[in-house]
Amino acid sequence: MTPFISNHQYNFIMQQAKSIAGAVNTVNDAAVKRAFIHLALDKVLALFTDLSEEQESLLREILELDSEAAVQRYKEKLAEVCLPFTDLSDAKIKKLFRKVKKLNYPSISADALSHLTFFGWNDTGTNQKFIIKEVDGKLAGIHGRFTPSSKKGICHFCHHQNEVGLFTVEMKTKGSAMNYRTLANYVCTDNAACNNQITDTTNLDEFIRYVSM
């Protein structure tokens, strides 16, 4: 089957899958249980348009989940049809951050690019966070100051409680060489954790669009 599931969709589906398996084993009322399970399926199907019969059939297997083992098997099947992250190369990364001196970034092996909504890393030497993501069909790269927080908070991108820091991006105002504007939000310190939890890219995409204006 051709891959058709984005990473954030995969995370959302697995969130619903675990909820279904939990409901099957904890909800006694059959009608309530059935309604809950089908509502979860409706939420999953609403993520997509123009599904093939084969794709929809795979997603509908969520209705049969009744144990952690079943959820794990379903997870493995979905992983096989997840869309890979955009191909990256040293040249592409350097082009996205051509104004950054002494650019340091992690390995871009196939393993490093699996199950990603965005490719991100923290440069602790310069206290900078870097993010690469495709937005509106175009690959974009943003970076800014990252100041870790002393306590946990809600990430602006994935909406989960994690170790966070203030991510501040400074941008030149168009038409002026001296004026700047900034955008700052608290986001996950751990980029991998954020990728594993994000189920909606709205905030991340809007953040990137704003700083790329």
Short mmCIF file of C-alpha atoms in Angstrom, two decimals:
data_model
loop_
_atom_site.label_atom_id
_atom_site.label_comp_id
_atom_site.label_asym_id
_atom_site.label_seq_id
_atom_site.Cartn_x
_atom_site.Cartn_y
_atom_site.Cartn_z
CA MET A 1 0.00 0.00 0.00
CA THR A 2 1.28 3.46 -0.87
CA PRO A 3 2.15 5.53 2.23
CA PHE A 4 -0.59 8.05 3.02
CA ILE A 5 -0.37 8.87 6.73
CA SER A 6 1.56 11.91 7.98
CA ASN A 7 3.37 11.68 11.31
CA HIS A 8 0.91 13.91 13.19
CA GLN A 9 -2.00 11.90 11.79
CA TYR A 10 -0.28 8.70 12.89
CA ASN A 11 0.07 10.11 16.40
CA PHE A 12 -3.61 11.06 16.46
CA ILE A 13 -4.74 7.65 15.21
CA MET A 14 -2.67 5.89 17.85
CA GLN A 15 -4.13 8.19 20.49
CA GLN A 16 -7.62 7.09 19.42
CA ALA A 17 -6.53 3.45 19.18
CA LYS A 18 -5.37 3.42 22.80
CA SER A 19 -8.59 5.11 23.89
CA ILE A 20 -10.66 2.46 22.11
CA ALA A 21 -8.74 -0.42 23.66
CA GLY A 22 -9.15 1.20 27.05
CA ALA A 23 -12.89 1.72 26.58
CA VAL A 24 -13.40 -1.88 25.48
CA ASN A 25 -12.00 -3.08 28.79
CA THR A 26 -13.43 -0.46 31.15
CA VAL A 27 -16.84 0.66 29.84
CA ASN A 28 -19.64 -1.72 30.81
CA ASP A 29 -22.57 -0.18 28.93
CA ALA A 30 -22.56 -1.71 25.44
CA ALA A 31 -24.32 1.24 23.80
CA VAL A 32 -21.97 3.78 25.34
CA LYS A 33 -18.98 1.66 24.38
CA ARG A 34 -20.15 1.31 20.78
CA ALA A 35 -20.84 5.05 20.47
CA PHE A 36 -17.40 5.91 21.86
CA ILE A 37 -15.61 3.54 19.50
CA HIS A 38 -17.44 4.77 16.39
CA LEU A 39 -16.91 8.40 17.37
CA ALA A 40 -13.18 7.68 17.55
CA LEU A 41 -13.32 6.09 14.09
CA ASP A 42 -15.16 9.13 12.71
CA LYS A 43 -12.42 11.39 14.07
CA VAL A 44 -9.78 9.27 12.37
CA LEU A 45 -11.56 9.17 9.02
CA ALA A 46 -12.08 12.95 9.17
CA LEU A 47 -8.30 13.40 8.94
CA PHE A 48 -8.33 12.29 5.32
CA THR A 49 -9.99 12.99 1.98
CA ASP A 50 -10.24 10.65 -1.01
CA LEU A 51 -9.29 7.47 0.81
CA SER A 52 -9.04 4.33 -1.28
CA GLU A 53 -11.02 1.29 -0.17
CA GLU A 54 -7.81 -0.36 0.97
CA GLN A 55 -6.76 2.66 3.01
CA GLU A 56 -10.16 3.03 4.65
CA SER A 57 -10.25 -0.68 5.41
CA LEU A 58 -6.94 -0.37 7.23
CA LEU A 59 -8.17 2.56 9.29
CA ARG A 60 -11.40 0.73 10.16
CA GLU A 61 -9.38 -2.03 11.79
CA ILE A 62 -9.28 0.34 14.75
CA LEU A 63 -12.78 -0.92 15.60
CA GLU A 64 -11.37 -4.34 16.49
CA LEU A 65 -8.78 -3.23 19.04
CA ASP A 66 -9.36 -4.81 22.43
CA SER A 67 -5.94 -5.13 24.06
CA GLU A 68 -2.48 -3.58 24.29
CA ALA A 69 -1.16 -6.36 22.07
CA ALA A 70 -3.77 -5.57 19.41
CA VAL A 71 -2.89 -1.88 19.59
CA GLN A 72 0.79 -2.72 19.13
CA ARG A 73 0.06 -4.83 16.04
CA TYR A 74 -2.09 -2.03 14.62
CA LYS A 75 0.68 0.47 15.33
CA GLU A 76 3.16 -1.63 13.36
CA LYS A 77 0.77 -1.88 10.40
CA LEU A 78 0.22 1.87 10.34
CA ALA A 79 3.95 2.55 10.57
CA GLU A 80 4.40 0.78 7.25
CA VAL A 81 2.19 3.33 5.45
CA CYS A 82 3.50 6.51 7.07
CA LEU A 83 4.79 9.18 4.72
CA PRO A 84 8.54 9.75 5.04
CA PHE A 85 9.89 13.16 5.95
CA THR A 86 11.07 15.32 3.08
CA ASP A 87 14.46 14.28 1.76
CA LEU A 88 17.15 16.40 3.34
CA SER A 89 20.75 16.89 2.34
CA ASP A 90 23.63 18.94 3.68
CA ALA A 91 23.14 21.34 0.79
CA LYS A 92 19.43 21.84 1.56
CA ILE A 93 20.04 22.46 5.24
CA LYS A 94 22.85 24.92 4.58
CA LYS A 95 20.69 26.77 2.06
CA LEU A 96 17.84 27.11 4.57
CA PHE A 97 20.21 28.55 7.17
CA ARG A 98 22.72 30.28 4.90
CA LYS A 99 22.97 33.28 7.24
CA VAL A 100 23.93 31.14 10.23
CA LYS A 101 27.65 31.04 10.89
CA LYS A 102 29.14 27.75 12.11
CA LEU A 103 25.95 25.79 11.52
CA ASN A 104 25.94 22.54 13.49
CA TYR A 105 23.23 19.95 12.90
CA PRO A 106 22.69 16.26 13.66
CA SER A 107 22.88 13.28 11.34
CA ILE A 108 20.36 13.20 8.50
CA SER A 109 20.29 9.43 8.15
CA ALA A 110 17.10 7.59 7.21
CA ASP A 111 16.58 6.63 10.86
CA ALA A 112 16.89 10.25 11.95
CA LEU A 113 14.21 11.28 9.45
CA SER A 114 11.66 8.57 10.26
CA HIS A 115 8.32 9.50 11.82
CA LEU A 116 8.88 13.24 11.81
CA THR A 117 6.53 16.17 11.49
CA PHE A 118 9.52 18.48 11.63
CA PHE A 119 13.29 18.05 11.72
CA GLY A 120 14.55 19.94 14.72
CA TRP A 121 17.60 20.24 16.91
CA ASN A 122 19.02 22.36 19.71
CA ASP A 123 22.49 23.87 19.53
CA THR A 124 23.40 24.15 23.20
CA GLY A 125 26.61 25.95 22.35
CA THR A 126 24.73 28.92 20.93
CA ASN A 127 21.42 28.44 22.80
CA GLN A 128 19.58 28.16 19.50
CA LYS A 129 16.72 25.92 18.35
CA PHE A 130 16.39 25.02 14.66
CA ILE A 131 13.29 23.68 12.92
CA ILE A 132 12.79 22.48 9.35
CA LYS A 133 9.30 21.71 8.05
CA GLU A 134 7.38 21.75 4.81
CA VAL A 135 4.64 24.38 4.93
CA ASP A 136 2.29 25.12 2.04
CA GLY A 137 4.32 22.85 -0.21
CA LYS A 138 7.61 24.60 0.48
CA LEU A 139 10.47 23.57 2.76
CA ALA A 140 11.09 26.21 5.43
CA GLY A 141 13.76 26.60 8.07
CA ILE A 142 13.52 28.79 11.17
CA HIS A 143 15.81 29.31 14.13
CA GLY A 144 15.93 31.42 17.22
CA ARG A 145 17.04 31.76 20.80
CA PHE A 146 15.98 28.93 23.11
CA THR A 147 15.84 29.56 26.85
CA PRO A 148 14.99 26.45 28.89
CA SER A 149 12.39 26.84 31.62
CA SER A 150 12.90 25.57 35.17
CA LYS A 151 9.50 23.86 35.20
CA LYS A 152 7.24 21.89 32.90
CA GLY A 153 4.69 23.62 30.69
CA ILE A 154 2.37 23.17 27.74
CA CYS A 155 4.13 23.14 24.38
CA HIS A 156 2.69 25.60 21.86
CA PHE A 157 3.28 23.11 19.04
CA CYS A 158 2.16 19.72 20.38
CA HIS A 159 -0.13 20.89 23.22
CA HIS A 160 1.37 18.39 25.70
CA GLN A 161 2.98 19.03 29.06
CA ASN A 162 6.73 18.57 28.82
CA GLU A 163 10.02 20.18 29.69
CA VAL A 164 9.76 23.41 27.73
CA GLY A 165 11.71 26.54 26.93
CA LEU A 166 11.00 29.93 25.42
CA PHE A 167 11.64 29.83 21.68
CA THR A 168 12.19 33.39 20.43
CA VAL A 169 12.62 34.18 16.75
CA GLU A 170 13.75 37.64 15.70
CA MET A 171 12.91 38.96 12.25
CA LYS A 172 13.83 42.08 10.34
CA THR A 173 10.92 44.35 9.49
CA LYS A 174 10.60 44.64 5.72
CA GLY A 175 11.72 47.97 4.39
CA SER A 176 13.85 48.76 7.41
CA ALA A 177 17.40 47.76 8.16
CA MET A 178 17.17 48.66 11.84
CA ASN A 179 13.74 47.55 13.06
CA TYR A 180 12.99 44.03 14.24
CA ARG A 181 9.96 42.10 15.39
CA THR A 182 9.92 38.95 17.47
CA LEU A 183 7.68 35.96 18.05
CA ALA A 184 8.07 33.79 21.13
CA ASN A 185 6.30 30.76 22.56
CA TYR A 186 7.06 27.99 25.00
CA VAL A 187 7.81 24.76 23.13
CA CYS A 188 9.23 21.33 23.92
CA THR A 189 12.91 21.17 24.75
CA ASP A 190 13.02 17.62 23.35
CA ASN A 191 12.30 17.74 19.61
CA ALA A 192 11.82 13.97 19.42
CA ALA A 193 9.20 14.04 22.17
CA CYS A 194 7.38 16.85 20.39
CA ASN A 195 7.37 14.86 17.14
CA ASN A 196 6.02 11.81 18.98
CA GLN A 197 3.13 13.76 20.51
CA ILE A 198 2.02 16.33 17.96
CA THR A 199 -1.41 15.55 16.49
CA ASP A 200 -2.21 18.88 14.82
CA THR A 201 0.25 21.11 12.94
CA THR A 202 -1.85 24.29 12.97
CA ASN A 203 0.18 26.19 15.58
CA LEU A 204 3.52 25.03 14.21
CA ASP A 205 2.59 25.96 10.65
CA GLU A 206 1.27 29.38 11.69
CA PHE A 207 4.44 30.06 13.69
CA ILE A 208 6.62 29.22 10.69
CA ARG A 209 4.46 31.28 8.31
CA TYR A 210 4.66 34.32 10.58
CA VAL A 211 8.42 34.30 11.02
CA SER A 212 8.93 33.60 7.31
CA MET A 213 6.92 36.63 6.18
#
